[in-house]
Amino acid sequence: MKGNFPIQQWNGVPTPFYFYDTDLLKRTLQAVKEETERYGFTQHYAIKANANPRLLSLIASYGFGADCVSGGEVQAALDAGFPADKIVFAGVGKADWEINLALQAGIFCFNVESLAELHVINELAALQNKKACVEFRVNPNVDAHTHAKITTGLSENKFGINLSQIESVLQVAQTLTNIKVIGLHFHIGSQITDMSAFKDLCIKANELQDRLQQKGYTFDNINFGGGLGIDYHHPNHICIPDFAGYFAVFNQLAERRANQAIHFELGRAIVGQCGSLISRVLYVKEGEVKKFAILDAGFTELIRPAMYDAYHRAENLSSELPEQTYDVVGPICESSDVFGKDVALNEVRRGDFIAFRSAGAYGEVMSSTYNLRKLPTAYFSEDF
Ligand code: LLP
């Protein structure tokens, strides 16, 4: 089965481009909103997954907060209508101007990743006569069983403060006059489909809170980050992730202290399935053994296959001919510019539309102008 795309209306539209199914995004947003609110949890959409302004405004209209990792993202969140007091700001390397911007905007909190950063936030907040609200990002040492380049919760990662060091950081924080500690933050990795990783996270968070409570530390907020994966192999059948199962894990296993708010920062699970990269076939090249489908899209538009060996389902939207096997490649002058090897596609001819599915997250937003290519345009199903 292929997705439902208005290809007759795409004649004359320059490729490659991103195509977003706004109806699917709305249904996904409704589902995640219902399941988040079922337990009184709070959702901050992870802007890094897709910062297309039109999608951001739509997501903001559902009442979510935003999770940002740069000054640019904080500004984009504000511009799209996310309320400042629902913005969280993470990242191991926040520059002074980014911290100042966030302080001026009055964001909900900084997710602080090191003692060095805490001192700088304290100094910059003092200059603005403000108290900065912070959560400490703790590295819980949980294995997310995902791709090495997108796992973050192991102790050798650059992210977060190690479990063994959190107490001393809390002690220092108490002495800083322009810092208010409001919570703990965790994020163990991305594209996690095995719920046992989230179960482990809950257990680690409970243990840590018990330990810190004995020393007199309590927290108004716990933020469990994002990470829920999507089904890249079945974008047409499993297009809305199992939010119910995901939040039920936290509801059952995370021991919630009195008056404690629980936060999440989902990105991929919200926008992943609604986006496709649409390209056209430039040439079919017959090798000695293989056939190559050479497209007008490359890793400049979708870098995930080249960077993480990621799979994106490819569909020939223009052909119902019997399937043949192709190496599907882009035009970039790098041998890593390959979307997939031995990919089965309905027989391909020059000009056919090829869709790469499940590209709504970390697709358009990671595109580049390498080889002096143009950044891709975005189109929305509701406009066709
Ligand atoms: N919170 C924090 C602190 C994060 O670092 C991330 C993602 C998220 C939330 C959102 O995670 P999600 O729900 O989307 O899994 N470019 C890679 C993914 C990098 C994820 C980085 N952090 C990819 O294309 O797979």
mmCIF file of C-alpha atoms and ligand atoms in Angstrom:
data_model
loop_
_atom_site.group_PDB
_atom_site.id
_atom_site.type_symbol
_atom_site.label_atom_id
_atom_site.label_comp_id
_atom_site.label_asym_id
_atom_site.label_seq_id
_atom_site.Cartn_x
_atom_site.Cartn_y
_atom_site.Cartn_z
ATOM 1 C CA MET A 1 0.000 0.000 0.000
ATOM 2 C CA LYS A 2 1.139 3.528 -0.809
ATOM 3 C CA GLY A 3 0.255 6.756 0.884
ATOM 4 C CA ASN A 4 -2.403 9.025 -0.519
ATOM 5 C CA PHE A 5 -0.692 11.884 -2.374
ATOM 6 C CA PRO A 6 -2.221 14.440 -4.805
ATOM 7 C CA ILE A 7 0.445 13.839 -7.472
ATOM 8 C CA GLN A 8 -1.743 15.066 -10.352
ATOM 9 C CA GLN A 9 -1.571 18.508 -8.762
ATOM 10 C CA TRP A 10 2.202 18.474 -8.453
ATOM 11 C CA ASN A 11 2.931 18.958 -12.164
ATOM 12 C CA GLY A 12 5.116 22.017 -12.460
ATOM 13 C CA VAL A 13 5.996 22.054 -8.759
ATOM 14 C CA PRO A 14 9.799 22.005 -8.483
ATOM 15 C CA THR A 15 11.227 19.014 -6.634
ATOM 16 C CA PRO A 16 12.559 18.045 -4.164
ATOM 17 C CA PHE A 17 10.124 19.295 -1.545
ATOM 18 C CA TYR A 18 8.622 18.303 1.772
ATOM 19 C CA PHE A 19 4.967 17.385 1.858
ATOM 20 C CA TYR A 20 3.122 17.443 5.176
ATOM 21 C CA ASP A 21 -0.154 15.652 5.813
ATOM 22 C CA THR A 22 -1.760 18.259 8.040
ATOM 23 C CA ASP A 23 -4.776 16.086 8.761
ATOM 24 C CA LEU A 24 -2.531 13.323 10.134
ATOM 25 C CA LEU A 25 -0.594 15.855 12.185
ATOM 26 C CA LYS A 26 -3.839 17.160 13.694
ATOM 27 C CA ARG A 27 -4.968 13.647 14.579
ATOM 28 C CA THR A 28 -1.566 12.924 16.105
ATOM 29 C CA LEU A 29 -1.663 16.150 18.112
ATOM 30 C CA GLN A 30 -5.144 15.332 19.378
ATOM 31 C CA ALA A 31 -3.999 11.850 20.425
ATOM 32 C CA VAL A 32 -0.873 13.046 22.217
ATOM 33 C CA LYS A 33 -2.817 15.832 23.904
ATOM 34 C CA GLU A 34 -5.461 13.435 25.201
ATOM 35 C CA GLU A 35 -2.946 10.910 26.459
ATOM 36 C CA THR A 36 -0.732 13.582 28.046
ATOM 37 C CA GLU A 37 -3.647 15.220 29.815
ATOM 38 C CA ARG A 38 -5.174 11.925 30.915
ATOM 39 C CA TYR A 39 -2.637 11.857 33.758
ATOM 40 C CA GLY A 40 -2.233 15.615 34.164
ATOM 41 C CA PHE A 41 1.189 15.524 32.487
ATOM 42 C CA THR A 42 2.644 18.500 30.582
ATOM 43 C CA GLN A 43 4.002 18.336 27.017
ATOM 44 C CA HIS A 44 6.747 20.507 25.546
ATOM 45 C CA TYR A 45 7.125 19.801 21.821
ATOM 46 C CA ALA A 46 10.826 19.319 20.930
ATOM 47 C CA ILE A 47 11.294 22.016 18.296
ATOM 48 C CA LYS A 48 14.499 20.425 17.001
ATOM 49 C CA ALA A 49 12.453 17.687 15.323
ATOM 50 C CA ASN A 50 10.771 20.113 12.930
ATOM 51 C CA ALA A 51 10.812 23.895 13.168
ATOM 52 C CA ASN A 52 8.739 24.674 10.083
ATOM 53 C CA PRO A 53 6.910 27.868 11.191
ATOM 54 C CA ARG A 54 3.515 26.733 9.958
ATOM 55 C CA LEU A 55 3.773 23.410 11.767
ATOM 56 C CA LEU A 56 5.010 25.165 14.900
ATOM 57 C CA SER A 57 1.972 27.468 14.951
ATOM 58 C CA LEU A 58 -0.334 24.499 14.540
ATOM 59 C CA ILE A 59 1.395 22.597 17.349
ATOM 60 C CA ALA A 60 1.336 25.682 19.614
ATOM 61 C CA SER A 61 -2.411 26.022 19.026
ATOM 62 C CA TYR A 62 -2.941 22.706 20.854
ATOM 63 C CA GLY A 63 -1.655 24.306 24.051
ATOM 64 C CA PHE A 64 1.702 22.559 24.244
ATOM 65 C CA GLY A 65 4.889 24.104 25.537
ATOM 66 C CA ALA A 66 8.194 23.960 23.647
ATOM 67 C CA ASP A 67 11.533 22.276 24.285
ATOM 68 C CA CYS A 68 14.364 24.319 22.760
ATOM 69 C CA VAL A 69 18.101 23.764 22.372
ATOM 70 C CA SER A 70 19.274 27.103 21.008
ATOM 71 C CA GLY A 71 18.485 30.793 21.038
ATOM 72 C CA GLY A 72 17.157 30.395 17.504
ATOM 73 C CA GLU A 73 14.708 27.763 18.705
ATOM 74 C CA VAL A 74 13.616 29.888 21.676
ATOM 75 C CA GLN A 75 12.891 32.742 19.262
ATOM 76 C CA ALA A 76 11.089 30.436 16.821
ATOM 77 C CA ALA A 77 8.941 29.104 19.681
ATOM 78 C CA LEU A 78 8.007 32.617 20.786
ATOM 79 C CA ASP A 79 7.277 33.688 17.197
ATOM 80 C CA ALA A 80 5.018 30.663 16.687
ATOM 81 C CA GLY A 81 2.965 31.528 19.758
ATOM 82 C CA PHE A 82 4.297 29.109 22.376
ATOM 83 C CA PRO A 83 3.886 30.918 25.722
ATOM 84 C CA ALA A 84 7.258 31.870 27.247
ATOM 85 C CA ASP A 85 6.301 30.286 30.553
ATOM 86 C CA LYS A 86 5.938 26.907 28.813
ATOM 87 C CA ILE A 87 9.393 26.976 27.184
ATOM 88 C CA VAL A 88 12.233 24.803 28.483
ATOM 89 C CA PHE A 89 15.778 25.348 27.250
ATOM 90 C CA ALA A 90 18.294 22.475 27.188
ATOM 91 C CA GLY A 91 21.704 21.958 25.592
ATOM 92 C CA VAL A 92 25.270 21.380 26.789
ATOM 93 C CA GLY A 93 26.623 24.574 25.239
ATOM 94 C CA LYS A 94 24.336 27.535 25.790
ATOM 95 C CA ALA A 95 26.031 30.765 24.690
ATOM 96 C CA ASP A 96 25.653 33.938 26.761
ATOM 97 C CA TRP A 97 23.374 35.635 24.229
ATOM 98 C CA GLU A 98 21.125 32.594 24.223
ATOM 99 C CA ILE A 99 20.877 32.568 28.008
ATOM 100 C CA ASN A 100 20.169 36.312 28.014
ATOM 101 C CA LEU A 101 17.445 35.946 25.389
ATOM 102 C CA ALA A 102 15.769 33.209 27.427
ATOM 103 C CA LEU A 103 16.040 35.226 30.654
ATOM 104 C CA GLN A 104 14.541 38.275 28.975
ATOM 105 C CA ALA A 105 11.689 36.223 27.541
ATOM 106 C CA GLY A 106 10.939 34.735 30.978
ATOM 107 C CA ILE A 107 11.031 31.067 30.000
ATOM 108 C CA PHE A 108 9.812 28.311 32.336
ATOM 109 C CA CYS A 109 13.268 26.890 33.024
ATOM 110 C CA PHE A 110 16.782 26.130 31.875
ATOM 111 C CA ASN A 111 17.681 22.461 31.761
ATOM 112 C CA VAL A 112 21.213 22.738 33.081
ATOM 113 C CA GLU A 113 23.823 20.217 32.021
ATOM 114 C CA SER A 114 26.944 21.202 34.009
ATOM 115 C CA LEU A 115 28.153 23.143 37.032
ATOM 116 C CA ALA A 116 30.100 25.489 34.768
ATOM 117 C CA GLU A 117 26.890 26.418 32.962
ATOM 118 C CA LEU A 118 25.032 26.928 36.266
ATOM 119 C CA HIS A 119 27.548 29.567 37.356
ATOM 120 C CA VAL A 120 27.196 31.471 34.081
ATOM 121 C CA ILE A 121 23.387 31.423 34.252
ATOM 122 C CA ASN A 122 23.606 32.715 37.832
ATOM 123 C CA GLU A 123 25.888 35.606 36.791
ATOM 124 C CA LEU A 124 23.796 36.569 33.762
ATOM 125 C CA ALA A 125 20.555 36.377 35.790
ATOM 126 C CA ALA A 126 22.114 38.659 38.433
ATOM 127 C CA LEU A 127 22.898 41.241 35.743
ATOM 128 C CA GLN A 128 19.218 41.209 34.767
ATOM 129 C CA ASN A 129 18.073 41.229 38.406
ATOM 130 C CA LYS A 130 16.289 37.946 37.861
ATOM 131 C CA LYS A 131 16.150 34.525 39.417
ATOM 132 C CA ALA A 132 16.657 31.834 36.769
ATOM 133 C CA CYS A 133 14.544 28.708 37.234
ATOM 134 C CA VAL A 134 16.580 25.576 36.546
ATOM 135 C CA GLU A 135 16.087 21.844 36.308
ATOM 136 C CA PHE A 136 19.199 19.707 36.423
ATOM 137 C CA ARG A 137 19.615 17.291 33.559
ATOM 138 C CA VAL A 138 20.712 14.070 35.164
ATOM 139 C CA ASN A 139 22.349 11.332 33.224
ATOM 140 C CA PRO A 140 20.560 8.231 34.570
ATOM 141 C CA ASN A 141 22.881 5.732 32.895
ATOM 142 C CA VAL A 142 20.038 3.908 31.132
ATOM 143 C CA ASP A 143 20.719 2.106 27.866
ATOM 144 C CA ALA A 144 18.081 3.198 25.343
ATOM 145 C CA HIS A 145 18.963 0.347 22.910
ATOM 146 C CA THR A 146 18.875 2.738 19.985
ATOM 147 C CA HIS A 147 21.393 3.969 17.411
ATOM 148 C CA ALA A 148 24.729 4.927 19.042
ATOM 149 C CA LYS A 149 24.518 8.431 17.585
ATOM 150 C CA ILE A 150 21.136 9.141 19.183
ATOM 151 C CA THR A 151 21.562 7.539 22.605
ATOM 152 C CA THR A 152 22.246 10.088 25.301
ATOM 153 C CA GLY A 153 21.584 8.592 28.724
ATOM 154 C CA LEU A 154 24.759 6.571 29.237
ATOM 155 C CA SER A 155 27.341 7.979 31.626
ATOM 156 C CA GLU A 156 30.023 8.419 28.951
ATOM 157 C CA ASN A 157 27.788 10.763 26.916
ATOM 158 C CA LYS A 158 28.465 14.477 26.892
ATOM 159 C CA PHE A 159 24.941 15.177 28.100
ATOM 160 C CA GLY A 160 23.778 15.820 31.638
ATOM 161 C CA ILE A 161 25.214 15.559 35.123
ATOM 162 C CA ASN A 162 26.246 12.134 36.349
ATOM 163 C CA LEU A 163 24.268 10.485 39.144
ATOM 164 C CA SER A 164 27.315 10.535 41.388
ATOM 165 C CA GLN A 165 27.768 14.296 41.000
ATOM 166 C CA ILE A 166 24.221 15.587 41.315
ATOM 167 C CA GLU A 167 24.294 16.065 45.091
ATOM 168 C CA SER A 168 27.338 18.310 45.041
ATOM 169 C CA VAL A 169 25.794 20.352 42.207
ATOM 170 C CA LEU A 170 22.616 20.802 44.270
ATOM 171 C CA GLN A 171 24.709 21.984 47.214
ATOM 172 C CA VAL A 172 26.402 24.631 45.071
ATOM 173 C CA ALA A 173 23.045 25.702 43.611
ATOM 174 C CA GLN A 174 21.778 26.494 47.112
ATOM 175 C CA THR A 175 24.514 29.074 47.501
ATOM 176 C CA LEU A 176 23.733 30.894 44.235
ATOM 177 C CA THR A 177 21.420 33.835 44.843
ATOM 178 C CA ASN A 178 20.015 34.103 41.307
ATOM 179 C CA ILE A 179 19.188 30.456 40.814
ATOM 180 C CA LYS A 180 15.977 28.664 41.790
ATOM 181 C CA VAL A 181 16.056 24.879 41.423
ATOM 182 C CA ILE A 182 12.637 23.669 40.315
ATOM 183 C CA GLY A 183 13.257 20.141 39.125
ATOM 184 C CA LEU A 184 15.155 17.282 37.566
ATOM 185 C CA HIS A 185 15.363 16.523 33.868
ATOM 186 C CA PHE A 186 16.151 13.281 32.025
ATOM 187 C CA HIS A 187 16.414 12.354 28.363
ATOM 188 C CA ILE A 188 17.847 8.958 27.477
ATOM 189 C CA GLY A 189 17.842 8.962 23.679
ATOM 190 C CA SER A 190 15.674 9.001 20.601
ATOM 191 C CA GLN A 191 13.756 6.528 18.398
ATOM 192 C CA ILE A 192 13.152 4.261 21.407
ATOM 193 C CA THR A 193 10.595 1.574 20.686
ATOM 194 C CA ASP A 194 11.375 -0.797 23.546
ATOM 195 C CA MET A 195 9.321 0.380 26.537
ATOM 196 C CA SER A 196 11.710 -1.345 28.939
ATOM 197 C CA ALA A 197 14.136 1.576 28.521
ATOM 198 C CA PHE A 198 11.457 3.969 29.782
ATOM 199 C CA LYS A 199 10.652 1.564 32.627
ATOM 200 C CA ASP A 200 14.332 1.592 33.623
ATOM 201 C CA LEU A 201 14.271 5.381 33.480
ATOM 202 C CA CYS A 202 11.299 5.527 35.885
ATOM 203 C CA ILE A 203 13.059 3.220 38.326
ATOM 204 C CA LYS A 204 16.280 5.248 38.200
ATOM 205 C CA ALA A 205 14.327 8.477 38.701
ATOM 206 C CA ASN A 206 12.491 7.008 41.705
ATOM 207 C CA GLU A 207 15.756 5.842 43.291
ATOM 208 C CA LEU A 208 17.398 9.198 42.745
ATOM 209 C CA GLN A 209 14.472 11.095 44.211
ATOM 210 C CA ASP A 210 14.462 8.796 47.280
ATOM 211 C CA ARG A 211 18.161 9.352 47.763
ATOM 212 C CA LEU A 212 17.923 13.116 47.398
ATOM 213 C CA GLN A 213 14.806 13.342 49.558
ATOM 214 C CA GLN A 214 16.770 11.814 52.430
ATOM 215 C CA LYS A 215 19.160 14.748 52.093
ATOM 216 C CA GLY A 216 16.268 17.205 52.141
ATOM 217 C CA TYR A 217 15.924 17.877 48.415
ATOM 218 C CA THR A 218 12.448 17.766 46.875
ATOM 219 C CA PHE A 219 11.433 18.823 43.364
ATOM 220 C CA ASP A 220 8.277 20.438 42.009
ATOM 221 C CA ASN A 221 8.976 19.159 38.487
ATOM 222 C CA ILE A 222 10.285 16.014 36.869
ATOM 223 C CA ASN A 223 10.919 16.130 33.140
ATOM 224 C CA PHE A 224 11.349 12.767 31.403
ATOM 225 C CA GLY A 225 12.429 14.241 28.039
ATOM 226 C CA GLY A 226 11.372 12.687 24.751
ATOM 227 C CA GLY A 227 12.473 9.665 22.780
ATOM 228 C CA LEU A 228 9.346 7.700 21.820
ATOM 229 C CA GLY A 229 10.044 6.133 18.428
ATOM 230 C CA ILE A 230 7.892 5.696 15.327
ATOM 231 C CA ASP A 231 7.383 2.762 12.960
ATOM 232 C CA TYR A 232 9.484 3.636 9.907
ATOM 233 C CA HIS A 233 8.516 0.361 8.222
ATOM 234 C CA HIS A 234 4.746 0.833 8.358
ATOM 235 C CA PRO A 235 3.971 4.531 7.843
ATOM 236 C CA ASN A 236 0.599 3.725 6.284
ATOM 237 C CA HIS A 237 -0.636 1.345 8.968
ATOM 238 C CA ILE A 238 0.925 2.589 12.194
ATOM 239 C CA CYS A 239 0.842 6.293 11.575
ATOM 240 C CA ILE A 240 0.012 7.405 15.116
ATOM 241 C CA PRO A 241 2.455 6.111 17.760
ATOM 242 C CA ASP A 242 1.232 4.287 20.848
ATOM 243 C CA PHE A 243 1.030 7.318 23.115
ATOM 244 C CA ALA A 244 -1.353 5.493 25.453
ATOM 245 C CA GLY A 245 1.162 2.710 26.106
ATOM 246 C CA TYR A 246 4.020 5.163 26.538
ATOM 247 C CA PHE A 247 2.351 7.442 29.095
ATOM 248 C CA ALA A 248 0.869 4.465 30.936
ATOM 249 C CA VAL A 249 4.440 3.320 31.707
ATOM 250 C CA PHE A 250 5.229 6.606 33.424
ATOM 251 C CA ASN A 251 1.869 6.734 35.161
ATOM 252 C CA GLN A 252 2.385 3.253 36.572
ATOM 253 C CA LEU A 253 6.074 3.331 37.407
ATOM 254 C CA ALA A 254 7.172 6.899 38.083
ATOM 255 C CA GLU A 255 6.435 7.626 41.742
ATOM 256 C CA ARG A 256 4.925 11.066 41.695
ATOM 257 C CA ARG A 257 5.561 13.157 44.779
ATOM 258 C CA ALA A 258 2.863 15.449 46.241
ATOM 259 C CA ASN A 259 2.095 18.415 43.947
ATOM 260 C CA GLN A 260 4.793 17.343 41.528
ATOM 261 C CA ALA A 261 4.338 18.158 37.823
ATOM 262 C CA ILE A 262 5.544 15.632 35.234
ATOM 263 C CA HIS A 263 6.820 16.948 31.911
ATOM 264 C CA PHE A 264 7.670 15.389 28.533
ATOM 265 C CA GLU A 265 9.484 16.634 25.438
ATOM 266 C CA LEU A 266 8.339 14.501 22.518
ATOM 267 C CA GLY A 267 9.517 15.470 19.046
ATOM 268 C CA ARG A 268 9.741 12.612 16.550
ATOM 269 C CA ALA A 269 6.575 10.854 17.737
ATOM 270 C CA ILE A 270 4.550 14.013 17.109
ATOM 271 C CA VAL A 271 5.779 15.067 13.653
ATOM 272 C CA GLY A 272 7.603 12.027 12.235
ATOM 273 C CA GLN A 273 4.849 10.323 10.275
ATOM 274 C CA CYS A 274 3.151 13.403 8.824
ATOM 275 C CA GLY A 275 6.058 14.382 6.556
ATOM 276 C CA SER A 276 7.423 12.921 3.319
ATOM 277 C CA LEU A 277 10.294 14.034 1.155
ATOM 278 C CA ILE A 278 9.136 14.115 -2.465
ATOM 279 C CA SER A 279 11.677 13.857 -5.247
ATOM 280 C CA ARG A 280 11.709 12.994 -8.932
ATOM 281 C CA VAL A 281 13.772 10.432 -10.769
ATOM 282 C CA LEU A 282 16.412 12.065 -12.944
ATOM 283 C CA TYR A 283 17.966 8.985 -14.479
ATOM 284 C CA VAL A 284 17.875 5.233 -14.331
ATOM 285 C CA LYS A 285 21.405 3.959 -14.722
ATOM 286 C CA GLU A 286 22.078 0.357 -15.604
ATOM 287 C CA GLY A 287 25.242 -0.873 -13.885
ATOM 288 C CA GLU A 288 26.868 -4.207 -14.648
ATOM 289 C CA VAL A 289 24.854 -5.892 -11.948
ATOM 290 C CA LYS A 290 22.750 -3.241 -10.297
ATOM 291 C CA LYS A 291 20.275 -0.635 -11.416
ATOM 292 C CA PHE A 292 20.515 2.825 -9.918
ATOM 293 C CA ALA A 293 17.583 5.185 -9.512
ATOM 294 C CA ILE A 294 19.236 8.598 -9.465
ATOM 295 C CA LEU A 295 17.018 11.191 -7.802
ATOM 296 C CA ASP A 296 16.992 14.963 -7.616
ATOM 297 C CA ALA A 297 16.977 14.717 -3.771
ATOM 298 C CA GLY A 298 20.054 13.824 -1.784
ATOM 299 C CA PHE A 299 21.373 13.894 1.742
ATOM 300 C CA THR A 300 21.138 17.670 1.604
ATOM 301 C CA GLU A 301 17.365 17.230 1.954
ATOM 302 C CA LEU A 302 17.276 14.077 4.113
ATOM 303 C CA ILE A 303 20.490 13.215 5.888
ATOM 304 C CA ARG A 304 19.229 10.449 8.162
ATOM 305 C CA PRO A 305 20.140 7.486 5.880
ATOM 306 C CA ALA A 306 23.698 8.792 5.330
ATOM 307 C CA MET A 307 24.212 9.846 8.937
ATOM 308 C CA TYR A 308 22.524 7.087 10.950
ATOM 309 C CA ASP A 309 21.979 4.340 8.363
ATOM 310 C CA ALA A 310 18.330 5.159 8.910
ATOM 311 C CA TYR A 311 15.593 3.476 6.902
ATOM 312 C CA HIS A 312 12.900 5.547 5.212
ATOM 313 C CA ARG A 313 10.319 3.660 3.206
ATOM 314 C CA ALA A 314 10.594 4.657 -0.467
ATOM 315 C CA GLU A 315 7.514 4.568 -2.707
ATOM 316 C CA ASN A 316 7.238 5.227 -6.434
ATOM 317 C CA LEU A 317 4.068 7.308 -6.525
ATOM 318 C CA SER A 318 3.932 7.399 -10.337
ATOM 319 C CA SER A 319 4.117 3.706 -11.198
ATOM 320 C CA GLU A 320 2.068 0.574 -10.741
ATOM 321 C CA LEU A 321 4.438 -1.512 -12.900
ATOM 322 C CA PRO A 322 5.937 -4.676 -11.360
ATOM 323 C CA GLU A 323 8.599 -4.054 -8.746
ATOM 324 C CA GLN A 324 12.291 -4.021 -9.576
ATOM 325 C CA THR A 325 15.312 -3.591 -7.343
ATOM 326 C CA TYR A 326 17.336 -0.387 -7.324
ATOM 327 C CA ASP A 327 20.052 1.338 -5.396
ATOM 328 C CA VAL A 328 18.336 4.650 -4.731
ATOM 329 C CA VAL A 329 20.850 7.473 -4.732
ATOM 330 C CA GLY A 330 21.061 11.257 -4.766
ATOM 331 C CA PRO A 331 23.067 13.715 -6.865
ATOM 332 C CA ILE A 332 25.521 14.873 -4.174
ATOM 333 C CA CYS A 333 29.197 14.311 -4.899
ATOM 334 C CA GLU A 334 29.741 11.924 -1.991
ATOM 335 C CA SER A 335 29.509 8.151 -2.075
ATOM 336 C CA SER A 336 27.479 8.234 1.151
ATOM 337 C CA ASP A 337 24.632 9.945 -0.723
ATOM 338 C CA VAL A 338 22.582 6.765 -0.837
ATOM 339 C CA PHE A 339 18.994 6.469 0.405
ATOM 340 C CA GLY A 340 18.929 2.701 0.233
ATOM 341 C CA LYS A 341 20.471 -0.307 -1.458
ATOM 342 C CA ASP A 342 18.462 -3.053 -3.162
ATOM 343 C CA VAL A 343 15.213 -1.174 -2.672
ATOM 344 C CA ALA A 344 12.094 -2.654 -4.256
ATOM 345 C CA LEU A 345 10.191 -0.008 -6.214
ATOM 346 C CA ASN A 346 7.503 -0.200 -8.867
ATOM 347 C CA GLU A 347 9.474 0.085 -12.100
ATOM 348 C CA VAL A 348 11.056 3.474 -12.264
ATOM 349 C CA ARG A 349 11.158 5.883 -15.207
ATOM 350 C CA ARG A 350 12.578 9.358 -15.561
ATOM 351 C CA GLY A 351 10.240 11.924 -14.002
ATOM 352 C CA ASP A 352 8.510 9.558 -11.559
ATOM 353 C CA PHE A 353 7.708 10.916 -8.123
ATOM 354 C CA ILE A 354 9.507 9.050 -5.324
ATOM 355 C CA ALA A 355 8.348 9.613 -1.738
ATOM 356 C CA PHE A 356 10.486 8.972 1.320
ATOM 357 C CA ARG A 357 8.048 8.426 4.111
ATOM 358 C CA SER A 358 8.240 9.152 7.851
ATOM 359 C CA ALA A 359 10.461 12.160 7.185
ATOM 360 C CA GLY A 360 8.565 14.727 9.259
ATOM 361 C CA ALA A 361 11.091 14.578 12.101
ATOM 362 C CA TYR A 362 14.752 15.515 11.632
ATOM 363 C CA GLY A 363 14.195 15.838 7.876
ATOM 364 C CA GLU A 364 13.554 19.359 6.608
ATOM 365 C CA VAL A 365 15.168 20.827 9.705
ATOM 366 C CA MET A 366 18.470 19.029 9.066
ATOM 367 C CA SER A 367 18.687 19.984 5.412
ATOM 368 C CA SER A 368 21.706 21.890 4.153
ATOM 369 C CA THR A 369 22.948 23.852 1.153
ATOM 370 C CA TYR A 370 26.011 21.664 0.569
ATOM 371 C CA ASN A 371 26.995 21.663 -3.126
ATOM 372 C CA LEU A 372 25.203 25.037 -3.147
ATOM 373 C CA ARG A 373 21.820 23.402 -3.393
ATOM 374 C CA LYS A 374 18.581 25.183 -2.522
ATOM 375 C CA LEU A 375 16.849 24.402 0.765
ATOM 376 C CA PRO A 376 13.668 22.399 0.131
ATOM 377 C CA THR A 377 10.257 24.101 0.133
ATOM 378 C CA ALA A 378 7.396 22.732 2.221
ATOM 379 C CA TYR A 379 3.834 22.082 1.036
ATOM 380 C CA PHE A 380 0.817 21.114 3.099
ATOM 381 C CA SER A 381 -1.941 18.675 2.184
ATOM 382 C CA GLU A 382 -4.659 21.113 3.253
ATOM 383 C CA ASP A 383 -3.559 23.487 0.456
ATOM 384 C CA PHE A 384 -4.181 20.925 -2.315
HETATM 385 N N1 LLP B 1 14.631 16.348 24.723
HETATM 386 C C1 LLP B 1 15.971 16.390 24.565
HETATM 387 C C2 LLP B 1 16.790 16.914 25.648
HETATM 388 C C3 LLP B 1 16.558 15.925 23.382
HETATM 389 O O1 LLP B 1 17.876 15.958 23.241
HETATM 390 C C4 LLP B 1 15.731 15.410 22.340
HETATM 391 C C5 LLP B 1 16.311 14.928 21.084
HETATM 392 C C6 LLP B 1 14.338 15.411 22.546
HETATM 393 C C7 LLP B 1 13.819 15.883 23.753
HETATM 394 C C8 LLP B 1 13.366 14.915 21.508
HETATM 395 O O2 LLP B 1 13.565 13.562 21.269
HETATM 396 P P1 LLP B 1 12.530 12.752 20.328
HETATM 397 O O3 LLP B 1 11.203 12.689 21.047
HETATM 398 O O4 LLP B 1 12.396 13.462 19.047
HETATM 399 O O5 LLP B 1 13.158 11.421 20.200
HETATM 400 N N2 LLP B 1 18.606 13.739 14.518
HETATM 401 C C9 LLP B 1 18.363 12.450 15.142
HETATM 402 C C10 LLP B 1 17.644 12.586 16.464
HETATM 403 C C11 LLP B 1 18.363 13.467 17.469
HETATM 404 C C12 LLP B 1 17.594 13.637 18.756
HETATM 405 C C13 LLP B 1 18.227 14.663 19.615
HETATM 406 N N3 LLP B 1 17.546 14.934 20.844
HETATM 407 C C14 LLP B 1 17.603 11.585 14.151
HETATM 408 O O6 LLP B 1 17.389 12.000 13.022
HETATM 409 O O7 LLP B 1 17.230 10.459 14.467
#
